């Protein structure tokens, strides 16, 4: 009897997988698990017909209203076709329903309700199996004044139910919610914006924690959250970009746009997932290209063509950065080389726009690049810092990224066409914008790596040797060309020199404890070279320095640095 039961279960499983493959569903969406997050949602039901007549060739139709009145000129799309509502608030799309949804571009001065916690209700699922069936999907808007609004930009969550990440994320979410509450009290409408890698593909099946579970955790954020897809948000059982992103599509559109105040926002998917060797039951190599695929680029052209005012802020969010992390050339100027494969086509498309802000993540580092006059990229450090390791290894003392930036998020403040921004570190107030090191005291001893000096020597970056040069290192993680750094010693200005190097605190918080445990640090997690470091040379080892950092908007951040200054995991 047991043999027959096992045979029946095996036959059922094989049949289920074949059935999923026939209809292009992801393995997670088709899973028969009892988990609510893994259950396949029922086929979406069209809205109740409100008398909108069918039109030849139009497979999706609907009406957009606010307080029962029609709203004209609202942009509607299925990810390929783009249209606008007429004077009666009615739209038609000749959709082939490839992506399985229809969405609106929320117009300026409006919001939509949220569903399932904090998910903006601007999209509807459609029946992609019955592509020729006519469906009606209506949308309701609410009139608001969001000229004054704030965006909380959050990159690289890497939630996987491991490494105490869910507990740690709850603490980060609490910090974000404190910021959101403070902004609301200042009169801002606040929206959350993910920059991708909400989940961690390699643990989807091992930990039974995929993108749907990650989205559940992100509901802890007390604001509407617009989601973005990263390379780790793909299903690792598929060696095909389209198939691998279906699990994310079950939750949220992979690209779309919306408006708030005078700003137009576009969220893109710039990851083409390759995942060589992936198949049902087997995780591939999880490789990918950083590119905006042709179909998406064509949609972007249509979307931007409908933005009439080219001087208004245009905010484009995607996961992988437009530019690589900058270095310094022989003259000391920051370098700027493209990382996005089709960056030239992308930037050419933006040529008419005067004020483009690109928000990206992926690197777990923080940097700003404004090589082109009209485009400023803000690459944002990670919510998870170093994949949730540093906070765990230091007993909740340092949540720090590979370049020394504290784990945190970007805050962007819009008021009409005016824009300011700052980086907010988890566990610190908004004034925490740099960290200083007395290099005379920066030394990681053999005792701190438990005697594993040979292993550690490959990662020490020179900090396993004493330094008595009376130098001070300053890490200004959100530095850009509009910032200024001044250092005085007994009232006398010191020469500040920008340099490329490695943040010593991150080495102390990640590589050192890993080596102390006689474990090889993971290559992707080790300290990275960064160009937001600055050095000064003091006259002696005990003088007090005054450091004043001024950002692009005239905000000042200061420290009176008494020396010697201790170097340990308790430092600020």
XYZ file of C-alpha atoms in Angstrom:
572
model
C 0.000 0.000 0.000
C 2.819 2.435 0.966
C 4.594 1.633 -2.300
C 1.444 2.557 -4.270
C 1.092 5.811 -2.296
C 4.689 6.805 -3.016
C 4.237 5.967 -6.713
C 1.064 8.051 -6.848
C 2.792 11.046 -5.190
C 5.739 10.794 -7.579
C 3.424 10.619 -10.631
C 1.420 13.587 -9.300
C 4.554 15.672 -8.772
C 5.847 15.010 -12.300
C 2.434 15.815 -13.789
C 2.254 19.067 -11.790
C 5.677 20.214 -12.997
C 4.786 19.457 -16.617
C 1.511 21.321 -16.199
C 3.340 24.349 -14.770
C 5.815 24.330 -17.645
C 3.002 24.191 -20.239
C 1.425 27.393 -18.918
C 4.657 29.228 -18.109
C 4.055 29.374 -14.356
C 6.943 29.469 -11.907
C 7.553 26.446 -9.729
C 6.892 28.493 -6.596
C 3.590 29.830 -7.902
C 2.493 26.298 -8.795
C 3.657 24.748 -5.539
C 1.137 22.653 -3.659
C 2.565 23.835 -0.322
C 0.112 24.693 2.447
C 1.968 27.989 2.966
C -0.326 30.915 2.147
C 2.568 32.646 0.424
C 3.116 29.766 -2.021
C -0.472 29.189 -3.077
C -1.320 30.035 -6.662
C -3.756 32.953 -6.725
C -7.018 32.291 -8.537
C -7.449 33.493 -12.089
C -8.299 37.215 -11.863
C -11.942 38.080 -12.412
C -12.705 41.092 -14.601
C -14.478 44.070 -13.037
C -18.247 44.168 -13.244
C -19.162 45.552 -16.648
C -20.206 49.197 -16.365
C -21.551 49.512 -19.865
C -18.330 50.228 -21.709
C -18.820 48.830 -25.205
C -16.312 46.455 -26.707
C -14.089 47.585 -29.559
C -12.640 45.447 -32.296
C -9.162 44.228 -31.365
C -9.297 45.686 -27.851
C -8.907 42.999 -25.183
C -8.663 45.189 -22.057
C -10.909 48.107 -21.294
C -11.902 50.064 -18.234
C -12.718 53.339 -16.570
C -10.785 55.541 -14.173
C -12.673 57.695 -11.720
C -12.188 59.919 -8.694
C -15.149 60.381 -6.357
C -17.355 58.918 -9.072
C -16.196 61.362 -11.745
C -14.221 60.430 -14.844
C -10.502 61.274 -14.960
C -9.134 61.981 -18.440
C -5.593 61.665 -19.779
C -4.531 58.960 -17.342
C -1.817 56.749 -18.850
C -2.633 53.019 -18.949
C -0.347 50.183 -20.073
C 0.135 46.428 -20.122
C 3.922 46.778 -20.275
C 3.923 46.909 -24.084
C 0.953 48.965 -25.290
C 0.414 52.460 -23.854
C -2.747 54.552 -24.063
C -4.608 57.292 -22.184
C -8.165 57.655 -20.940
C -10.635 59.771 -22.891
C -12.896 62.517 -21.521
C -15.212 59.841 -20.113
C -12.281 58.274 -18.234
C -12.423 55.212 -20.509
C -9.425 53.380 -21.938
C -8.906 50.528 -24.399
C -5.799 48.397 -24.935
C -5.125 45.960 -27.799
C -3.275 43.770 -25.334
C -1.867 40.301 -25.899
C -1.605 40.086 -22.082
C 1.978 38.868 -22.133
C 2.857 40.154 -18.672
C -0.454 39.193 -17.126
C -1.379 42.627 -15.796
C -2.602 46.086 -16.683
C -1.481 49.165 -14.757
C -2.067 52.891 -14.638
C 0.486 55.641 -14.280
C -0.851 57.384 -11.180
C -1.356 61.023 -12.248
C 0.082 63.974 -10.337
C -2.131 65.111 -7.492
C -3.681 61.675 -6.983
C -3.061 58.514 -5.019
C -4.473 55.021 -5.120
C -5.545 52.920 -2.170
C -3.174 50.282 -0.830
C -3.924 46.568 -0.749
C -2.320 43.642 1.033
C -0.757 45.999 3.549
C 1.248 48.742 1.826
C 1.064 47.743 -1.855
C -0.286 50.551 -4.091
C -3.378 49.376 -5.974
C -2.435 50.677 -9.422
C -2.367 47.351 -11.291
C -4.702 44.448 -11.983
C -3.935 40.897 -13.026
C -5.402 39.783 -16.327
C -6.058 36.367 -17.808
C -2.979 35.758 -19.961
C -4.155 32.242 -20.836
C -7.260 33.635 -22.556
C -5.477 36.429 -24.403
C -8.414 37.139 -26.767
C -11.022 37.385 -24.034
C -12.192 40.953 -23.408
C -11.687 42.052 -19.804
C -12.716 45.184 -17.963
C -10.525 46.590 -15.203
C -11.462 49.852 -13.532
C -9.350 52.009 -11.225
C -10.272 54.501 -8.525
C -8.127 57.520 -7.659
C -8.129 59.777 -4.610
C -7.318 63.476 -4.952
C -4.374 64.582 -2.782
C -1.869 67.394 -2.594
C 1.498 65.674 -2.962
C 3.551 68.562 -4.317
C 5.480 68.213 -1.065
C 6.436 64.571 -0.892
C 9.292 62.334 0.180
C 10.721 59.137 -1.258
C 12.413 56.611 1.009
C 14.715 54.625 -1.307
C 15.656 51.163 0.004
C 18.137 48.850 -1.716
C 19.205 45.243 -1.203
C 17.134 43.635 1.532
C 18.326 40.046 0.838
C 15.656 38.530 3.061
C 15.999 34.749 3.314
C 15.086 33.758 6.894
C 18.725 33.158 7.831
C 21.483 34.975 9.707
C 18.892 36.588 12.026
C 17.851 38.674 9.010
C 14.131 38.885 9.846
C 14.856 40.146 13.349
C 17.440 42.578 12.034
C 15.103 43.794 9.291
C 12.381 44.474 11.864
C 14.845 46.852 13.555
C 15.671 48.547 10.240
C 11.941 48.824 9.433
C 11.390 50.477 12.810
C 14.089 53.032 11.953
C 12.473 53.658 8.554
C 9.072 54.103 10.180
C 10.477 56.659 12.606
C 11.784 58.610 9.604
C 8.434 58.287 7.819
C 6.565 59.528 10.901
C 8.898 62.507 11.237
C 8.477 63.406 7.546
C 4.694 63.186 7.803
C 4.756 65.576 10.758
C 6.715 67.957 8.532
C 3.901 67.879 5.978
C 5.334 65.403 3.468
C 3.397 62.707 1.681
C 5.730 59.725 1.986
C 6.261 56.826 -0.428
C 8.640 53.888 -0.162
C 10.637 52.818 -3.202
C 12.509 49.522 -3.358
C 15.655 49.324 -5.480
C 15.618 45.540 -5.795
C 17.070 42.380 -4.277
C 14.223 42.085 -1.824
C 14.848 38.337 -1.651
C 17.889 36.072 -2.132
C 17.471 33.605 -4.979
C 19.974 30.998 -3.765
C 17.856 30.431 -0.635
C 14.399 30.379 -2.253
C 14.128 26.609 -2.038
C 16.631 25.743 0.690
C 14.916 28.114 3.151
C 11.466 28.041 1.508
C 11.611 31.842 1.408
C 11.015 33.422 -1.980
C 9.939 36.840 -3.243
C 6.430 36.473 -1.843
C 7.757 35.949 1.671
C 10.090 38.934 1.252
C 7.188 41.155 0.160
C 5.327 40.040 3.283
C 8.194 41.329 5.441
C 8.340 44.642 3.590
C 4.759 45.253 4.678
C 6.312 46.389 7.961
C 7.022 49.728 6.248
C 4.344 52.297 7.190
C 3.977 53.858 3.737
C 2.933 52.747 0.264
C 5.890 50.821 -1.185
C 6.641 50.606 -4.903
C 8.669 47.479 -5.634
C 11.641 46.961 -7.958
C 13.176 43.741 -9.236
C 16.835 42.830 -8.636
C 18.962 39.958 -9.898
C 18.349 37.981 -6.686
C 14.556 38.277 -7.140
C 14.573 35.759 -9.996
C 13.546 32.115 -9.676
C 16.873 30.182 -9.745
C 15.232 27.087 -11.243
C 14.905 28.806 -14.655
C 17.683 29.515 -17.165
C 15.449 32.029 -18.929
C 14.827 35.667 -18.027
C 11.111 35.578 -18.822
C 10.398 32.392 -16.886
C 12.603 33.404 -13.954
C 10.786 36.693 -13.369
C 7.280 35.212 -13.343
C 7.309 34.715 -9.559
C 7.995 38.440 -9.116
C 5.305 39.293 -11.660
C 2.851 37.287 -9.536
C 3.451 39.973 -6.881
C 4.093 43.231 -8.742
C 4.807 44.659 -12.225
C 8.485 44.495 -13.178
C 8.435 47.962 -14.761
C 5.952 50.831 -14.600
C 5.688 54.557 -13.892
C 3.827 56.920 -11.587
C 3.684 60.617 -10.738
C 3.846 62.480 -7.448
C 3.724 66.258 -7.307
C 5.770 67.663 -10.175
C 7.918 64.544 -10.479
C 7.604 61.631 -12.871
C 8.886 58.267 -11.623
C 9.874 55.263 -13.710
C 10.806 51.895 -12.189
C 12.698 49.524 -14.487
C 14.073 45.992 -14.486
C 17.656 46.195 -15.774
C 18.575 42.569 -15.091
C 18.517 39.960 -17.874
C 18.734 36.700 -15.931
C 20.753 33.955 -17.658
C 21.253 31.390 -14.870
C 23.144 28.829 -16.926
C 22.435 25.262 -15.823
C 19.175 26.099 -14.052
C 16.288 23.642 -14.347
C 13.368 22.494 -12.214
C 14.946 21.209 -9.026
C 18.412 22.576 -9.904
C 19.765 26.055 -9.150
C 21.898 27.394 -11.987
C 24.905 29.720 -11.816
C 22.581 32.744 -11.318
C 24.470 34.766 -13.943
C 22.894 37.796 -15.617
C 23.423 40.768 -17.885
C 22.838 44.331 -16.730
C 20.724 45.728 -19.544
C 17.324 47.154 -20.374
C 15.895 44.661 -22.836
C 14.496 45.930 -26.135
C 10.820 45.402 -25.267
C 11.189 47.398 -22.074
C 13.170 50.140 -23.798
C 10.392 50.530 -26.353
C 7.857 50.877 -23.534
C 10.094 53.466 -21.845
C 10.178 55.550 -25.029
C 6.376 55.565 -25.119
C 6.120 56.468 -21.440
C 8.603 59.353 -21.606
C 6.998 60.703 -24.787
C 3.920 61.494 -22.684
C 5.927 63.650 -20.227
C 5.430 67.128 -21.656
C 7.497 69.198 -19.223
C 11.118 68.151 -19.739
C 12.290 70.430 -16.898
C 10.335 68.658 -14.164
C 12.212 66.118 -12.033
C 12.435 62.708 -13.681
C 13.339 59.927 -11.265
C 14.363 56.563 -12.716
C 14.866 53.630 -10.360
C 16.462 50.307 -11.179
C 18.626 47.752 -9.411
C 22.071 47.579 -11.039
C 23.810 50.952 -11.330
C 24.235 53.008 -14.462
C 27.880 53.682 -13.517
C 30.517 51.554 -11.838
C 31.835 52.616 -8.442
C 34.160 55.558 -9.114
C 37.886 55.645 -8.584
C 40.249 58.596 -9.022
C 42.292 59.380 -12.114
C 45.910 60.592 -12.040
C 44.684 64.162 -11.455
C 42.555 63.120 -8.510
C 39.253 63.513 -10.343
C 36.561 60.842 -9.936
C 36.194 58.351 -12.764
C 32.858 57.497 -14.366
C 32.497 54.366 -16.502
C 29.232 52.753 -17.490
C 28.122 49.458 -15.988
C 24.776 49.195 -17.804
C 25.378 47.387 -21.091
C 23.166 49.699 -23.146
C 23.899 52.845 -21.113
C 24.459 55.001 -24.193
C 21.030 54.205 -25.638
C 19.490 54.830 -22.220
C 21.189 58.195 -21.651
C 20.442 59.304 -25.228
C 16.773 58.717 -24.496
C 17.030 61.130 -21.543
C 18.817 63.891 -23.438
C 15.819 66.247 -23.511
C 15.208 65.997 -19.778
C 16.979 68.606 -17.667
C 16.756 67.085 -14.180
C 17.164 63.298 -14.084
C 17.818 61.498 -10.799
C 18.811 57.840 -11.179
C 18.363 55.713 -8.055
C 20.142 52.347 -7.985
C 21.439 49.703 -5.586
C 23.112 46.328 -6.130
C 26.659 47.211 -5.009
C 26.027 47.472 -1.236
C 28.168 50.623 -1.503
C 27.222 54.285 -1.570
C 28.310 56.726 -4.272
C 27.155 59.639 -6.417
C 28.056 60.284 -10.056
C 26.990 63.318 -12.089
C 29.161 63.002 -15.182
C 26.419 64.266 -17.504
C 24.912 67.680 -16.837
C 21.342 66.376 -16.710
C 21.784 63.018 -14.915
C 22.772 62.438 -11.291
C 23.059 58.821 -10.165
C 22.655 57.968 -6.481
C 23.880 54.430 -5.853
C 22.397 53.526 -2.492
C 23.938 51.322 0.187
C 22.132 48.250 1.417
C 19.319 47.798 3.897
C 21.065 44.523 4.810
C 24.528 46.178 4.929
C 26.911 43.232 4.397
C 24.171 40.646 3.868
C 23.175 40.928 7.567
C 26.639 39.745 8.716
C 28.304 42.743 10.374
C 25.508 43.496 12.807
C 25.427 39.837 13.826
C 29.201 39.498 14.184
C 29.456 42.654 16.319
C 26.501 41.890 18.606
C 24.361 44.701 17.190
C 27.099 47.345 17.437
C 27.868 48.002 13.752
C 25.496 47.533 10.811
C 28.021 48.490 8.133
C 28.413 48.081 4.375
C 31.523 47.040 2.462
C 32.651 50.640 1.807
C 32.153 51.685 5.423
C 28.734 53.240 4.874
C 26.336 52.329 7.686
C 23.436 50.195 6.489
C 20.531 52.493 5.707
C 18.522 54.188 2.989
C 18.181 57.351 0.913
C 15.629 60.080 1.629
C 14.573 62.423 -1.202
C 12.530 65.535 -0.437
C 10.466 67.126 -3.211
C 8.603 70.426 -3.062
C 7.380 71.580 -6.473
C 10.525 71.339 -8.635
C 12.882 71.686 -5.683
C 14.760 68.594 -4.535
C 17.063 67.794 -1.625
C 18.328 64.463 -0.354
C 20.281 62.816 2.420
C 21.442 59.364 3.453
C 19.901 58.011 6.659
C 21.931 55.444 8.613
C 20.060 52.865 10.649
C 20.340 53.642 14.355
C 21.719 57.166 13.882
C 20.156 60.586 13.405
C 20.190 62.224 9.981
C 23.206 64.315 10.971
C 25.481 61.268 10.991
C 27.196 61.754 7.627
C 30.845 60.811 8.189
C 33.206 58.801 10.402
C 36.762 59.681 11.407
C 39.705 57.368 12.115
C 42.870 58.218 13.991
C 45.167 56.031 11.882
C 47.722 55.960 14.706
C 45.173 53.812 16.553
C 43.884 51.739 13.636
C 45.498 48.375 14.160
C 43.974 44.894 14.043
C 46.133 42.689 16.227
C 46.863 38.945 16.007
C 44.734 38.483 19.126
C 41.712 40.015 17.347
C 41.907 37.356 14.642
C 42.559 34.574 17.139
C 46.086 34.063 15.856
C 44.968 33.335 12.277
C 47.327 35.973 10.929
C 48.200 34.166 7.711
C 44.553 33.890 6.704
C 43.859 37.474 7.752
C 46.855 38.921 5.920
C 45.007 38.524 2.598
C 42.219 40.782 3.872
C 43.940 43.211 6.245
C 44.667 45.937 3.637
C 47.617 47.061 5.735
C 45.628 47.525 8.937
C 47.489 44.587 10.516
C 50.481 46.923 10.818
C 50.894 49.884 13.128
C 50.925 53.411 11.715
C 52.493 56.409 13.449
C 52.190 58.985 10.693
C 49.682 61.177 12.584
C 47.170 60.800 9.743
C 43.403 60.985 10.054
C 41.079 59.199 7.635
C 37.561 60.557 7.030
C 34.841 58.482 5.356
C 32.122 60.761 3.894
C 29.784 58.192 2.409
C 27.289 60.420 0.581
C 29.936 62.778 -0.806
C 29.446 64.360 -4.204
C 31.029 67.254 -6.068
C 28.860 69.807 -4.262
C 30.227 68.871 -0.820
C 33.077 70.560 1.061
C 35.343 69.182 3.806
C 37.316 71.442 6.141
C 39.701 70.327 8.886
C 41.487 72.592 11.350
C 44.121 71.905 14.024
C 44.338 74.580 16.716
C 42.517 76.914 14.341
C 44.934 76.247 11.493
C 43.491 74.676 8.319
C 44.945 71.362 7.209
C 45.183 70.182 3.612
C 42.418 67.676 2.854
C 43.307 65.088 0.218
C 40.809 62.772 -1.430
C 41.994 59.190 -1.680
C 40.913 55.712 -2.729
C 41.165 53.006 -0.109
C 39.467 50.585 2.252
C 37.373 51.379 5.289
C 39.101 49.845 8.358
C 35.948 49.485 10.476
C 34.340 47.167 7.961
C 37.432 44.954 8.008
C 37.235 44.889 11.809
C 33.522 44.010 11.679
C 33.568 41.363 8.934
C 36.911 39.968 7.795
C 38.525 39.983 11.260
C 35.820 37.982 13.079
C 35.482 35.560 10.172
C 39.227 34.933 10.222
C 39.140 34.699 14.014
C 36.693 31.833 13.526
C 39.145 30.356 11.005
C 36.645 30.793 8.176
C 37.444 32.244 4.765
C 35.528 35.509 4.280
C 33.047 35.327 1.396
C 34.535 37.118 -1.602
C 31.408 39.145 -2.382
C 31.219 40.391 1.207
C 34.764 41.676 1.774
C 35.675 45.346 2.056
C 35.675 47.245 -1.250
C 37.772 50.134 -2.525
C 35.968 53.420 -2.258
C 36.688 56.966 -3.382
C 34.695 58.742 -0.653
C 37.708 58.737 1.692
C 39.757 61.798 2.698
C 43.043 62.192 4.578
C 44.728 64.910 6.596
C 48.070 64.896 8.388
C 48.191 66.342 11.892
C 51.290 67.872 13.461
C 51.380 65.403 16.357
C 49.581 62.398 17.868
C 47.502 64.173 20.515
C 46.188 67.347 18.905
C 42.444 67.928 18.646
C 41.010 68.349 15.169
C 37.787 70.069 14.137
C 36.095 68.523 11.098
C 33.342 70.401 9.258
C 31.520 68.765 6.348
C 29.044 70.792 4.259
C 26.669 69.102 1.820
C 25.307 70.403 -1.483
C 22.378 72.103 0.260
C 24.380 74.011 2.871
C 23.752 71.590 5.733
C 26.795 71.261 7.998
C 27.978 68.267 10.013
C 30.775 68.701 12.533
C 32.992 66.731 14.879
C 35.549 67.851 17.401
C 37.947 64.918 17.275
C 39.917 64.404 20.446
C 43.007 62.307 19.760
C 44.035 59.614 20.341
C 40.657 58.270 19.200
C 39.903 54.624 19.928
C 39.383 52.164 17.100
C 36.888 49.452 17.997
C 33.404 48.168 17.163
C 31.858 50.650 19.604
C 33.107 53.693 17.693
C 30.881 56.175 15.913
